[in-house]
């Protein structure tokens, strides 16, 4: 259990807003299955994101685009069963909300009904305003996501830092204010200059959670496989690794293979 998590009450969207107003940083991490979600929740995580990064780290795709709504619901259902305290937010996958607001609402309703998660996340600003509003109208909390939005990788052409130029930075600030105004409960800012992210966090009242957006925001999110060192092929500057699980797992598996081959496993006590 984290030393910071004495409060065992369920985390709600309202409590995140309270955390921002009293200056308490919000910790968010991705999870995609029951067992890891349970461990992460028990450690005291505030928000668990069932990210469409599942497409990369669970399914082995190069981008987040291929993952389907059915697959996101499968991951979300597994995560929700392992979580008691954290707020569970689920990404609406590419192609499930950009077409029109009716489609967005139908997708968000499926996630809420079938997985029992508590909120959805949607990438984009003014371009998807109608879709976000329609989802919000159904009483479904929405977390926004601006800056580097991986579902638009084919438009950007690169995973480089976004909003370095003034025009893009001003659009990002305007989008953040719009998302606040229409009722999003929080906002992810991905891979943008720290100074810009700090400005956004100061200018909106909703919590701003950063990934590669510096320390001046209201909270941080990382992809679980990256921070635990399971996926070592991804090393952006913003990533801090808290474990080297790929080495731990490799060593343990190699040890097991060796024990099987040398007939060391199972021994007499490990049989009936
Ligand atoms: O899908 C994901 O993991 C995300 C985070 C990187 C914010 O959207």
Short mmCIF file of C-alpha atoms and ligand atoms in Angstrom, two decimals:
data_model
loop_
_atom_site.label_atom_id
_atom_site.label_comp_id
_atom_site.label_asym_id
_atom_site.label_seq_id
_atom_site.Cartn_x
_atom_site.Cartn_y
_atom_site.Cartn_z
CA UNK A 1 0.00 0.00 0.00
CA UNK A 2 1.31 3.45 -0.90
CA UNK A 3 2.19 5.65 2.05
CA UNK A 4 -0.02 8.34 0.53
CA UNK A 5 -3.19 6.28 0.42
CA UNK A 6 -4.78 6.23 3.85
CA UNK A 7 -8.13 7.18 2.38
CA UNK A 8 -9.79 3.92 1.36
CA UNK A 9 -12.94 5.54 -0.06
CA UNK A 10 -13.73 4.84 -3.69
CA UNK A 11 -12.15 7.44 -5.99
CA UNK A 12 -14.80 9.34 -7.96
CA UNK A 13 -14.56 12.03 -10.61
CA UNK A 14 -15.61 14.55 -7.92
CA UNK A 15 -12.82 13.46 -5.61
CA UNK A 16 -10.28 14.03 -8.39
CA UNK A 17 -11.49 17.61 -8.73
CA UNK A 18 -11.19 18.02 -4.93
CA UNK A 19 -7.64 16.62 -5.11
CA UNK A 20 -6.73 19.28 -7.65
CA UNK A 21 -8.18 22.04 -5.51
CA UNK A 22 -6.18 20.99 -2.45
CA UNK A 23 -3.01 20.47 -4.52
CA UNK A 24 -2.82 16.69 -4.08
CA UNK A 25 -1.21 15.05 -7.14
CA UNK A 26 -3.19 12.33 -8.91
CA UNK A 27 -1.50 9.01 -9.77
CA UNK A 28 -2.83 7.16 -12.82
CA UNK A 29 -1.53 4.00 -14.50
CA UNK A 30 -2.81 1.72 -17.23
CA UNK A 31 -3.97 -1.87 -16.68
CA UNK A 32 -5.57 -4.38 -18.99
CA UNK A 33 -6.27 -7.50 -16.92
CA UNK A 34 -7.69 -8.63 -13.58
CA UNK A 35 -4.49 -9.68 -11.79
CA UNK A 36 -2.43 -6.58 -12.57
CA UNK A 37 -5.38 -4.27 -11.93
CA UNK A 38 -5.84 -5.86 -8.48
CA UNK A 39 -2.15 -5.33 -7.60
CA UNK A 40 -2.16 -1.77 -8.88
CA UNK A 41 -5.36 -0.93 -7.00
CA UNK A 42 -4.07 -2.48 -3.77
CA UNK A 43 -0.91 -0.35 -4.09
CA UNK A 44 -3.16 2.73 -3.85
CA UNK A 45 -3.51 4.00 -7.43
CA UNK A 46 -6.05 6.82 -7.84
CA UNK A 47 -7.05 6.17 -11.46
CA UNK A 48 -6.64 3.03 -13.57
CA UNK A 49 -6.84 3.61 -17.31
CA UNK A 50 -7.81 0.73 -19.55
CA UNK A 51 -5.85 2.36 -22.35
CA UNK A 52 -6.05 1.53 -26.01
CA UNK A 53 -2.28 1.07 -25.56
CA UNK A 54 -3.55 -2.51 -24.99
CA UNK A 55 -3.32 -2.64 -28.77
CA UNK A 56 0.48 -2.27 -28.46
CA UNK A 57 1.40 -3.94 -25.21
CA UNK A 58 -1.20 -6.72 -25.08
CA UNK A 59 -1.87 -7.46 -28.76
CA UNK A 60 1.53 -6.57 -30.25
CA UNK A 61 0.24 -4.04 -32.79
CA UNK A 62 2.44 -1.14 -33.89
CA UNK A 63 -0.28 1.47 -33.28
CA UNK A 64 -3.42 1.82 -31.17
CA UNK A 65 -5.64 1.86 -34.25
CA UNK A 66 -6.47 -1.85 -34.68
CA UNK A 67 -8.00 -2.49 -31.24
CA UNK A 68 -11.78 -2.92 -31.38
CA UNK A 69 -14.58 -1.89 -29.06
CA UNK A 70 -15.24 -5.55 -28.20
CA UNK A 71 -11.58 -6.02 -27.27
CA UNK A 72 -11.58 -2.85 -25.11
CA UNK A 73 -14.70 -4.11 -23.33
CA UNK A 74 -13.01 -7.49 -22.70
CA UNK A 75 -10.01 -5.75 -21.08
CA UNK A 76 -12.20 -3.31 -19.15
CA UNK A 77 -14.41 -6.07 -17.71
CA UNK A 78 -11.33 -7.93 -16.45
CA UNK A 79 -9.85 -4.78 -14.88
CA UNK A 80 -13.07 -3.72 -13.15
CA UNK A 81 -13.32 -7.11 -11.41
CA UNK A 82 -9.90 -6.52 -9.79
CA UNK A 83 -10.48 -2.95 -8.59
CA UNK A 84 -12.05 -1.75 -5.33
CA UNK A 85 -10.77 1.80 -4.86
CA UNK A 86 -9.40 3.37 -8.06
CA UNK A 87 -11.55 5.15 -10.61
CA UNK A 88 -11.61 3.01 -13.77
CA UNK A 89 -11.51 4.94 -17.06
CA UNK A 90 -11.70 3.20 -20.45
CA UNK A 91 -10.44 4.50 -23.80
CA UNK A 92 -12.99 4.68 -26.58
CA UNK A 93 -11.00 3.01 -29.38
CA UNK A 94 -10.27 4.46 -32.80
CA UNK A 95 -13.30 4.29 -35.06
CA UNK A 96 -15.86 3.97 -32.27
CA UNK A 97 -16.68 7.67 -31.80
CA UNK A 98 -15.27 9.84 -34.61
CA UNK A 99 -18.01 9.07 -37.15
CA UNK A 100 -20.88 10.85 -35.42
CA UNK A 101 -22.19 11.59 -31.95
CA UNK A 102 -24.80 8.79 -32.06
CA UNK A 103 -22.05 6.25 -32.69
CA UNK A 104 -19.97 7.78 -29.88
CA UNK A 105 -22.87 7.48 -27.45
CA UNK A 106 -23.60 3.88 -28.46
CA UNK A 107 -19.92 2.95 -27.98
CA UNK A 108 -19.68 4.68 -24.58
CA UNK A 109 -22.93 3.07 -23.41
CA UNK A 110 -21.62 -0.39 -24.37
CA UNK A 111 -18.45 0.22 -22.34
CA UNK A 112 -20.38 1.40 -19.28
CA UNK A 113 -23.06 -1.32 -19.44
CA UNK A 114 -20.83 -4.27 -20.26
CA UNK A 115 -17.69 -3.49 -18.27
CA UNK A 116 -19.11 -1.49 -15.31
CA UNK A 117 -16.25 1.01 -15.66
CA UNK A 118 -16.88 4.53 -14.40
CA UNK A 119 -15.76 6.85 -17.22
CA UNK A 120 -14.46 6.94 -20.78
CA UNK A 121 -11.57 8.79 -22.40
CA UNK A 122 -11.77 10.35 -25.87
CA UNK A 123 -8.93 11.84 -27.96
CA UNK A 124 -9.43 15.27 -29.50
CA UNK A 125 -10.85 18.75 -28.97
CA UNK A 126 -13.22 20.93 -30.99
CA UNK A 127 -13.40 18.36 -33.86
CA UNK A 128 -15.20 15.85 -31.62
CA UNK A 129 -17.14 18.33 -29.48
CA UNK A 130 -20.55 16.97 -30.49
CA UNK A 131 -19.56 13.40 -29.73
CA UNK A 132 -18.22 14.33 -26.29
CA UNK A 133 -21.33 16.38 -25.50
CA UNK A 134 -23.65 13.55 -26.47
CA UNK A 135 -21.77 11.08 -24.26
CA UNK A 136 -21.81 13.58 -21.37
CA UNK A 137 -25.57 14.09 -21.84
CA UNK A 138 -26.10 10.41 -21.06
CA UNK A 139 -24.43 10.91 -17.67
CA UNK A 140 -21.18 9.25 -18.72
CA UNK A 141 -18.09 11.07 -17.37
CA UNK A 142 -15.56 11.90 -20.08
CA UNK A 143 -11.80 12.42 -19.70
CA UNK A 144 -10.33 14.40 -22.61
CA UNK A 145 -6.96 13.75 -24.25
CA UNK A 146 -4.96 16.41 -26.12
CA UNK A 147 -1.42 16.91 -27.41
CA UNK A 148 0.02 13.73 -28.87
CA UNK A 149 -3.13 11.72 -29.57
CA UNK A 150 -1.89 8.30 -30.77
CA UNK A 151 -5.10 7.52 -32.66
CA UNK A 152 -4.09 10.35 -35.06
CA UNK A 153 -0.56 9.02 -35.65
CA UNK A 154 -1.18 8.71 -39.38
CA UNK A 155 -2.05 12.40 -39.53
CA UNK A 156 0.94 13.48 -37.39
CA UNK A 157 3.35 11.04 -39.07
CA UNK A 158 5.57 10.96 -35.94
CA UNK A 159 5.41 10.48 -32.15
CA UNK A 160 7.48 13.67 -31.64
CA UNK A 161 6.56 16.35 -29.07
CA UNK A 162 3.38 18.25 -30.06
CA UNK A 163 2.40 21.91 -29.75
CA UNK A 164 5.91 23.38 -29.92
CA UNK A 165 4.71 26.02 -32.40
CA UNK A 166 2.53 28.88 -31.18
CA UNK A 167 -0.50 28.15 -33.38
CA UNK A 168 -0.77 24.53 -32.22
CA UNK A 169 -0.14 25.56 -28.61
CA UNK A 170 -2.94 28.16 -28.74
CA UNK A 171 -5.34 25.62 -30.27
CA UNK A 172 -4.44 23.18 -27.50
CA UNK A 173 -5.19 25.80 -24.82
CA UNK A 174 -8.50 26.65 -26.52
CA UNK A 175 -9.39 22.93 -26.76
CA UNK A 176 -8.56 22.39 -23.07
CA UNK A 177 -10.87 25.27 -22.10
CA UNK A 178 -13.57 23.90 -24.38
CA UNK A 179 -13.35 20.44 -22.80
CA UNK A 180 -13.63 22.04 -19.36
CA UNK A 181 -16.59 24.18 -20.46
CA UNK A 182 -18.60 21.30 -21.95
CA UNK A 183 -18.12 19.21 -18.82
CA UNK A 184 -15.15 16.82 -19.11
CA UNK A 185 -14.06 15.86 -15.57
CA UNK A 186 -10.33 15.68 -16.39
CA UNK A 187 -7.86 15.92 -19.22
CA UNK A 188 -4.77 13.99 -20.33
CA UNK A 189 -1.99 16.02 -21.96
CA UNK A 190 0.49 13.84 -23.81
CA UNK A 191 4.02 14.80 -24.90
CA UNK A 192 3.83 18.59 -25.01
CA UNK A 193 6.27 21.22 -23.62
CA UNK A 194 6.17 21.34 -19.81
CA UNK A 195 5.62 25.09 -19.80
CA UNK A 196 2.51 24.79 -21.95
CA UNK A 197 1.11 21.95 -19.83
CA UNK A 198 1.70 24.00 -16.65
CA UNK A 199 -0.18 26.90 -18.23
CA UNK A 200 -3.15 24.67 -19.15
CA UNK A 201 -3.29 23.18 -15.64
CA UNK A 202 -3.34 26.71 -14.18
CA UNK A 203 -6.03 27.96 -16.59
CA UNK A 204 -8.57 25.13 -16.21
CA UNK A 205 -10.30 23.99 -13.03
CA UNK A 206 -10.44 20.30 -14.02
CA UNK A 207 -7.49 17.99 -13.21
CA UNK A 208 -4.83 17.79 -15.90
CA UNK A 209 -2.94 14.48 -16.00
CA UNK A 210 0.33 14.53 -17.91
CA UNK A 211 2.41 11.97 -19.77
CA UNK A 212 5.60 13.57 -21.03
CA UNK A 213 4.15 16.94 -20.03
CA UNK A 214 6.35 17.83 -17.04
CA UNK A 215 5.65 18.24 -13.35
CA UNK A 216 3.49 21.36 -13.39
CA UNK A 217 0.26 19.45 -14.01
CA UNK A 218 -2.15 17.87 -11.50
CA UNK A 219 -1.14 14.25 -11.95
CA UNK A 220 0.85 11.75 -13.99
CA UNK A 221 0.00 8.70 -16.09
CA UNK A 222 2.30 6.03 -17.51
CA UNK A 223 1.77 2.81 -19.40
CA UNK A 224 2.22 -0.04 -16.92
CA UNK A 225 4.38 -2.23 -19.19
CA UNK A 226 6.79 0.68 -19.78
CA UNK A 227 7.23 1.74 -16.14
CA UNK A 228 7.60 -1.84 -14.90
CA UNK A 229 10.26 -2.57 -17.54
CA UNK A 230 8.23 -5.33 -19.21
CA UNK A 231 8.45 -3.50 -22.52
CA UNK A 232 12.06 -2.35 -22.81
CA UNK A 233 11.93 -1.41 -26.48
CA UNK A 234 10.34 1.96 -25.67
CA UNK A 235 12.53 4.54 -23.89
CA UNK A 236 11.29 8.10 -24.36
CA UNK A 237 12.87 10.79 -22.17
CA UNK A 238 9.72 11.14 -20.04
CA UNK A 239 9.64 7.49 -18.98
CA UNK A 240 10.93 6.54 -15.53
CA UNK A 241 11.36 2.78 -15.04
CA UNK A 242 10.44 1.54 -11.57
CA UNK A 243 11.32 -2.12 -12.13
CA UNK A 244 13.08 -4.41 -14.56
CA UNK A 245 10.41 -7.10 -14.84
CA UNK A 246 11.60 -8.31 -18.22
CA UNK A 247 14.87 -9.44 -16.59
CA UNK A 248 13.03 -10.89 -13.57
CA UNK A 249 10.64 -12.83 -15.85
CA UNK A 250 13.37 -13.97 -18.24
CA UNK A 251 15.53 -15.24 -15.36
CA UNK A 252 12.62 -17.02 -13.67
CA UNK A 253 11.48 -18.68 -16.90
CA UNK A 254 15.04 -19.74 -17.83
CA UNK A 255 15.42 -21.20 -14.31
CA UNK A 256 12.17 -23.15 -14.69
CA UNK A 257 13.24 -24.53 -18.12
CA UNK A 258 16.52 -25.59 -16.59
CA UNK A 259 14.80 -27.30 -13.64
CA UNK A 260 12.49 -29.22 -16.00
CA UNK A 261 15.29 -30.30 -18.31
CA UNK A 262 17.54 -31.42 -15.43
CA UNK A 263 14.63 -33.25 -13.71
CA UNK A 264 15.04 -31.01 -10.65
CA UNK A 265 11.36 -30.02 -10.93
CA UNK A 266 9.13 -31.46 -9.60
CA UNK A 267 10.81 -32.95 -6.54
CA UNK A 268 9.22 -35.42 -4.12
CA UNK A 269 7.50 -32.72 -2.09
CA UNK A 270 5.98 -31.22 -5.23
CA UNK A 271 3.97 -34.30 -6.19
CA UNK A 272 1.03 -36.36 -4.84
O1 LIG B 1 -3.79 4.29 -24.11
C1 LIG B 1 -3.08 4.78 -23.21
O2 LIG B 1 -2.33 4.08 -22.52
C2 LIG B 1 -3.15 6.23 -23.01
C3 LIG B 1 -2.17 6.84 -22.07
C4 LIG B 1 -0.84 6.91 -22.70
C5 LIG B 1 -2.61 8.16 -21.58
O3 LIG B 1 -3.96 6.87 -23.59
#
